[in-house]
Amino acid sequence: MNYKIPKNLLSKGSTNSKTAKNDNDTYILYLAPYNQNSKGINICPKASKGCAASCLFSAGRGAFSNVINARKNKTEYYLQDKKTFINQLANELIKIDKKASKNTNQTLIRLNGTSDLDFIFLLKKYANFDISNYKNLHFYDYTKILGKVKKYSNNKNYTLTFSRAEDNEEDIFKAVQYGANVSAVFKGELPQTYKGIPVIDGDKTDNEMLKYKGFILGLKAKGKARTDKSGFVINTI
């Protein structure tokens, strides 16, 4: 499949109903999740069946064909010319960092809006871009890869939230031990605790995952997740 190099890889967080409420300026990279590409490569390598079926890829603006096609185009670009893609991403981040230097708050960067790749490693490998050198930016992501949570647990410029699914329940306690929050999707009202871990409203803003450590970020089931039968969504009704 052919692709066109897009003008921008990163989208402003104001286009997302949740990140639009963030206290900080936010930029997000959206790709086509799971194996929705011409190579059939899974860019969400730990995605469970329930997660894949409930994915919010097509929620909000993602329901529009032009947005879906743009995300698929970026994915093809990444898979077919990774080095050029990563260097373009690094250049965009450098420009955002310069702009952020004029603000009092850090600018937030979410590189896995709809993917689960180690962009921090890729930026350093292909573009010699070390996030620790960019103090005006703070990077954050959700991930189902426990090893990634452990790997970056001491990185002050990168915050990871572990995503609970129907097949990784036992790993949520390890993630909390590494100092991470854990996101979990609920059908019904959010409980005060889950498995003994305090629950806070994770739908409020993405700032919540930066304010707390060792909490469950409760997310209410949306879209296809409302009919989940796999156990990905925790039923509290």
GROMACS .gro file of C-alpha atoms in nm, residues 16-226:
model
  211
   16ASN     CA    1  -0.995   1.487   2.173
   17SER     CA    2  -1.286   1.541   2.415
   18LYS     CA    3  -1.083   1.413   2.710
   19THR     CA    4  -0.743   1.568   2.648
   20ALA     CA    5  -0.912   1.896   2.555
   21LYS     CA    6  -0.983   1.925   2.930
   22ASN     CA    7  -0.615   1.882   3.025
   23ASP     CA    8  -0.454   2.163   3.221
   24ASN     CA    9  -0.158   2.155   2.981
   25ASP     CA   10  -0.127   2.186   2.604
   26THR     CA   11  -0.127   1.832   2.466
   27TYR     CA   12  -0.019   1.664   2.143
   28ILE     CA   13  -0.107   1.308   2.042
   29LEU     CA   14   0.012   1.066   1.776
   30TYR     CA   15  -0.270   0.854   1.634
   31LEU     CA   16  -0.202   0.544   1.427
   32ALA     CA   17  -0.435   0.266   1.311
   33PRO     CA   18  -0.432   0.019   1.602
   34TYR     CA   19  -0.391  -0.354   1.624
   35ASN     CA   20  -0.322  -0.507   1.278
   36GLN     CA   21  -0.509  -0.258   1.061
   37ASN     CA   22  -0.231  -0.216   0.805
   38SER     CA   23  -0.121  -0.370   0.477
   39LYS     CA   24   0.150  -0.578   0.648
   40GLY     CA   25  -0.082  -0.717   0.915
   41ILE     CA   26   0.169  -0.615   1.184
   42ASN     CA   27   0.020  -0.578   1.531
   43ILE     CA   28   0.128  -0.238   1.666
   44CYS     CA   29  -0.056  -0.313   1.991
   45PRO     CA   30   0.135  -0.636   2.066
   46LYS     CA   31  -0.034  -0.715   2.398
   47ALA     CA   32  -0.387  -0.622   2.295
   48SER     CA   33  -0.636  -0.875   2.428
   49LYS     CA   34  -0.939  -0.989   2.227
   50GLY     CA   35  -1.162  -0.777   2.448
   51CYS     CA   36  -0.943  -0.472   2.404
   52ALA     CA   37  -0.932  -0.509   2.026
   53ALA     CA   38  -1.309  -0.552   2.008
   54SER     CA   39  -1.373  -0.250   2.233
   55CYS     CA   40  -1.108  -0.020   2.081
   56LEU     CA   41  -1.207   0.348   2.066
   57PHE     CA   42  -1.018   0.391   1.737
   58SER     CA   43  -1.341   0.490   1.565
   59ALA     CA   44  -1.481   0.698   1.852
   60GLY     CA   45  -1.532   1.074   1.826
   61ARG     CA   46  -1.355   1.224   1.525
   62GLY     CA   47  -1.218   0.877   1.452
   63ALA     CA   48  -1.557   0.786   1.306
   64PHE     CA   49  -1.493   1.008   1.004
   65SER     CA   50  -1.344   0.833   0.701
   66ASN     CA   51  -1.087   1.110   0.640
   67VAL     CA   52  -0.956   1.074   0.996
   68ILE     CA   53  -0.942   0.694   0.971
   69ASN     CA   54  -0.761   0.715   0.638
   70ALA     CA   55  -0.512   0.968   0.777
   71ARG     CA   56  -0.431   0.736   1.068
   72LYS     CA   57  -0.390   0.438   0.837
   73ASN     CA   58  -0.165   0.647   0.611
   74LYS     CA   59   0.060   0.738   0.907
   75THR     CA   60   0.079   0.372   1.003
   76GLU     CA   61   0.187   0.271   0.653
   77TYR     CA   62   0.447   0.549   0.661
   78TYR     CA   63   0.581   0.421   0.994
   79LEU     CA   64   0.596   0.058   0.882
   80GLN     CA   65   0.751   0.126   0.542
   81ASP     CA   66   1.001   0.401   0.630
   82LYS     CA   67   1.051   0.393   1.006
   83LYS     CA   68   1.369   0.603   1.013
   84THR     CA   69   1.221   0.893   0.815
   85PHE     CA   70   0.901   0.874   1.020
   86ILE     CA   71   1.089   0.888   1.351
   87ASN     CA   72   1.307   1.177   1.237
   88GLN     CA   73   1.001   1.374   1.130
   89LEU     CA   74   0.847   1.301   1.469
   90ALA     CA   75   1.164   1.422   1.644
   91ASN     CA   76   1.165   1.745   1.443
   92GLU     CA   77   0.801   1.811   1.535
   93LEU     CA   78   0.882   1.753   1.902
   94ILE     CA   79   1.176   1.995   1.886
   95LYS     CA   80   0.946   2.265   1.746
   96ILE     CA   81   0.685   2.198   2.015
   97ASP     CA   82   0.958   2.214   2.281
   98LYS     CA   83   1.068   2.559   2.160
   99LYS     CA   84   0.708   2.679   2.174
  100ALA     CA   85   0.662   2.521   2.517
  101SER     CA   86   0.964   2.708   2.653
  102LYS     CA   87   0.750   3.023   2.652
  103ASN     CA   88   0.486   2.865   2.880
  104THR     CA   89   0.495   2.805   3.255
  105ASN     CA   90   0.343   2.455   3.225
  106GLN     CA   91   0.503   2.161   3.050
  107THR     CA   92   0.344   2.050   2.725
  108LEU     CA   93   0.215   1.693   2.736
  109ILE     CA   94   0.304   1.444   2.462
  110ARG     CA   95   0.116   1.118   2.413
  111LEU     CA   96   0.287   0.919   2.137
  112ASN     CA   97   0.061   0.613   2.164
  113GLY     CA   98  -0.287   0.755   2.119
  114THR     CA   99  -0.400   0.434   1.948
  115SER     CA  100  -0.089   0.213   1.952
  116ASP     CA  101   0.154   0.057   2.200
  117LEU     CA  102   0.503   0.105   2.060
  118ASP     CA  103   0.826   0.204   2.237
  119PHE     CA  104   0.864   0.544   2.072
  120ILE     CA  105   1.102   0.662   2.346
  121PHE     CA  106   1.350   0.394   2.239
  122LEU     CA  107   1.285   0.454   1.868
  123LEU     CA  108   1.342   0.830   1.898
  124LYS     CA  109   1.679   0.772   2.060
  125LYS     CA  110   1.780   0.497   1.817
  126TYR     CA  111   1.685   0.663   1.489
  127ALA     CA  112   1.695   1.037   1.567
  128ASN     CA  113   1.928   1.066   1.869
  129PHE     CA  114   1.636   1.230   2.049
  130ASP     CA  115   1.661   1.177   2.425
  131ILE     CA  116   1.345   1.288   2.605
  132SER     CA  117   1.546   1.366   2.920
  133ASN     CA  118   1.695   1.665   2.736
  134TYR     CA  119   1.354   1.826   2.678
  135LYS     CA  120   1.234   1.954   3.014
  136ASN     CA  121   0.949   2.158   2.860
  137LEU     CA  122   0.783   1.836   2.746
  138HIS     CA  123   0.638   1.555   2.953
  139PHE     CA  124   0.563   1.227   2.777
  140TYR     CA  125   0.291   0.985   2.887
  141ASP     CA  126   0.116   0.675   2.756
  142TYR     CA  127  -0.112   0.387   2.837
  143THR     CA  128   0.041   0.042   2.782
  144LYS     CA  129  -0.040  -0.325   2.825
  145ILE     CA  130   0.331  -0.413   2.823
  146LEU     CA  131   0.437  -0.464   3.184
  147GLY     CA  132   0.803  -0.476   3.081
  148LYS     CA  133   0.773  -0.124   2.943
  149VAL     CA  134   0.626  -0.004   3.275
  150LYS     CA  135   0.924  -0.155   3.457
  151LYS     CA  136   1.176  -0.023   3.201
  152TYR     CA  137   1.066   0.338   3.238
  153SER     CA  138   0.959   0.334   3.605
  154ASN     CA  139   1.244   0.568   3.705
  155ASN     CA  140   1.218   0.802   3.405
  156LYS     CA  141   1.098   1.137   3.541
  157ASN     CA  142   0.997   1.261   3.197
  158TYR     CA  143   0.779   0.966   3.097
  159THR     CA  144   0.468   0.849   3.281
  160LEU     CA  145   0.312   0.514   3.192
  161THR     CA  146  -0.025   0.383   3.301
  162PHE     CA  147  -0.072   0.007   3.280
  163SER     CA  148  -0.394  -0.095   3.103
  164ARG     CA  149  -0.585  -0.375   3.268
  165ALA     CA  150  -0.756  -0.629   3.040
  166GLU     CA  151  -0.928  -0.964   3.080
  167ASP     CA  152  -0.599  -1.152   3.036
  168ASN     CA  153  -0.355  -0.953   3.253
  169GLU     CA  154  -0.538  -0.917   3.585
  170GLU     CA  155  -0.245  -1.063   3.781
  171ASP     CA  156  -0.009  -0.796   3.646
  172ILE     CA  157  -0.193  -0.496   3.789
  173PHE     CA  158  -0.031  -0.547   4.130
  174LYS     CA  159   0.317  -0.558   3.977
  175ALA     CA  160   0.244  -0.237   3.786
  176VAL     CA  161   0.141  -0.066   4.111
  177GLN     CA  162   0.462  -0.188   4.275
  178TYR     CA  163   0.655  -0.018   3.993
  179GLY     CA  164   0.478   0.307   4.087
  180ALA     CA  165   0.235   0.311   3.795
  181ASN     CA  166  -0.137   0.371   3.787
  182VAL     CA  167  -0.362   0.111   3.626
  183SER     CA  168  -0.649   0.197   3.394
  184ALA     CA  169  -0.956  -0.026   3.409
  185VAL     CA  170  -1.286  -0.004   3.223
  186PHE     CA  171  -1.608  -0.039   3.422
  187LYS     CA  172  -1.971  -0.087   3.325
  188GLY     CA  173  -2.181   0.096   3.580
  189GLU     CA  174  -2.069   0.326   3.859
  190LEU     CA  175  -1.703   0.338   3.948
  191PRO     CA  176  -1.628   0.151   4.272
  192GLN     CA  177  -1.427   0.313   4.551
  193THR     CA  178  -1.167   0.036   4.528
  194TYR     CA  179  -1.083  -0.251   4.294
  195LYS     CA  180  -0.883  -0.549   4.422
  196GLY     CA  181  -0.803  -0.333   4.726
  197ILE     CA  182  -0.659  -0.049   4.515
  198PRO     CA  183  -0.824   0.297   4.537
  199VAL     CA  184  -1.018   0.402   4.225
  200ILE     CA  185  -1.026   0.757   4.087
  201ASP     CA  186  -1.210   0.898   3.786
  202GLY     CA  187  -0.976   0.848   3.492
  203ASP     CA  188  -1.220   1.007   3.247
  204LYS     CA  189  -1.183   1.347   3.408
  205THR     CA  190  -0.860   1.443   3.226
  206ASP     CA  191  -0.530   1.278   3.142
  207ASN     CA  192  -0.378   1.497   3.413
  208GLU     CA  193  -0.509   1.245   3.667
  209MET     CA  194  -0.249   0.990   3.562
  210LEU     CA  195   0.022   1.248   3.627
  211LYS     CA  196  -0.108   1.355   3.968
  212TYR     CA  197  -0.135   1.010   4.126
  213LYS     CA  198   0.070   0.693   4.159
  214GLY     CA  199  -0.052   0.345   4.243
  215PHE     CA  200  -0.421   0.413   4.176
  216ILE     CA  201  -0.682   0.256   3.950
  217LEU     CA  202  -0.789   0.506   3.686
  218GLY     CA  203  -1.151   0.408   3.638
  219LEU     CA  204  -1.288   0.454   3.287
  220LYS     CA  205  -1.655   0.410   3.201
  221ALA     CA  206  -1.737   0.173   2.916
  222LYS     CA  207  -1.795   0.360   2.591
  223GLY     CA  208  -1.899   0.261   2.240
  224LYS     CA  209  -1.852  -0.110   2.165
  225ALA     CA  210  -1.720  -0.169   2.518
  226ARG     CA  211  -2.075  -0.134   2.655
   0.00000   0.00000   0.00000
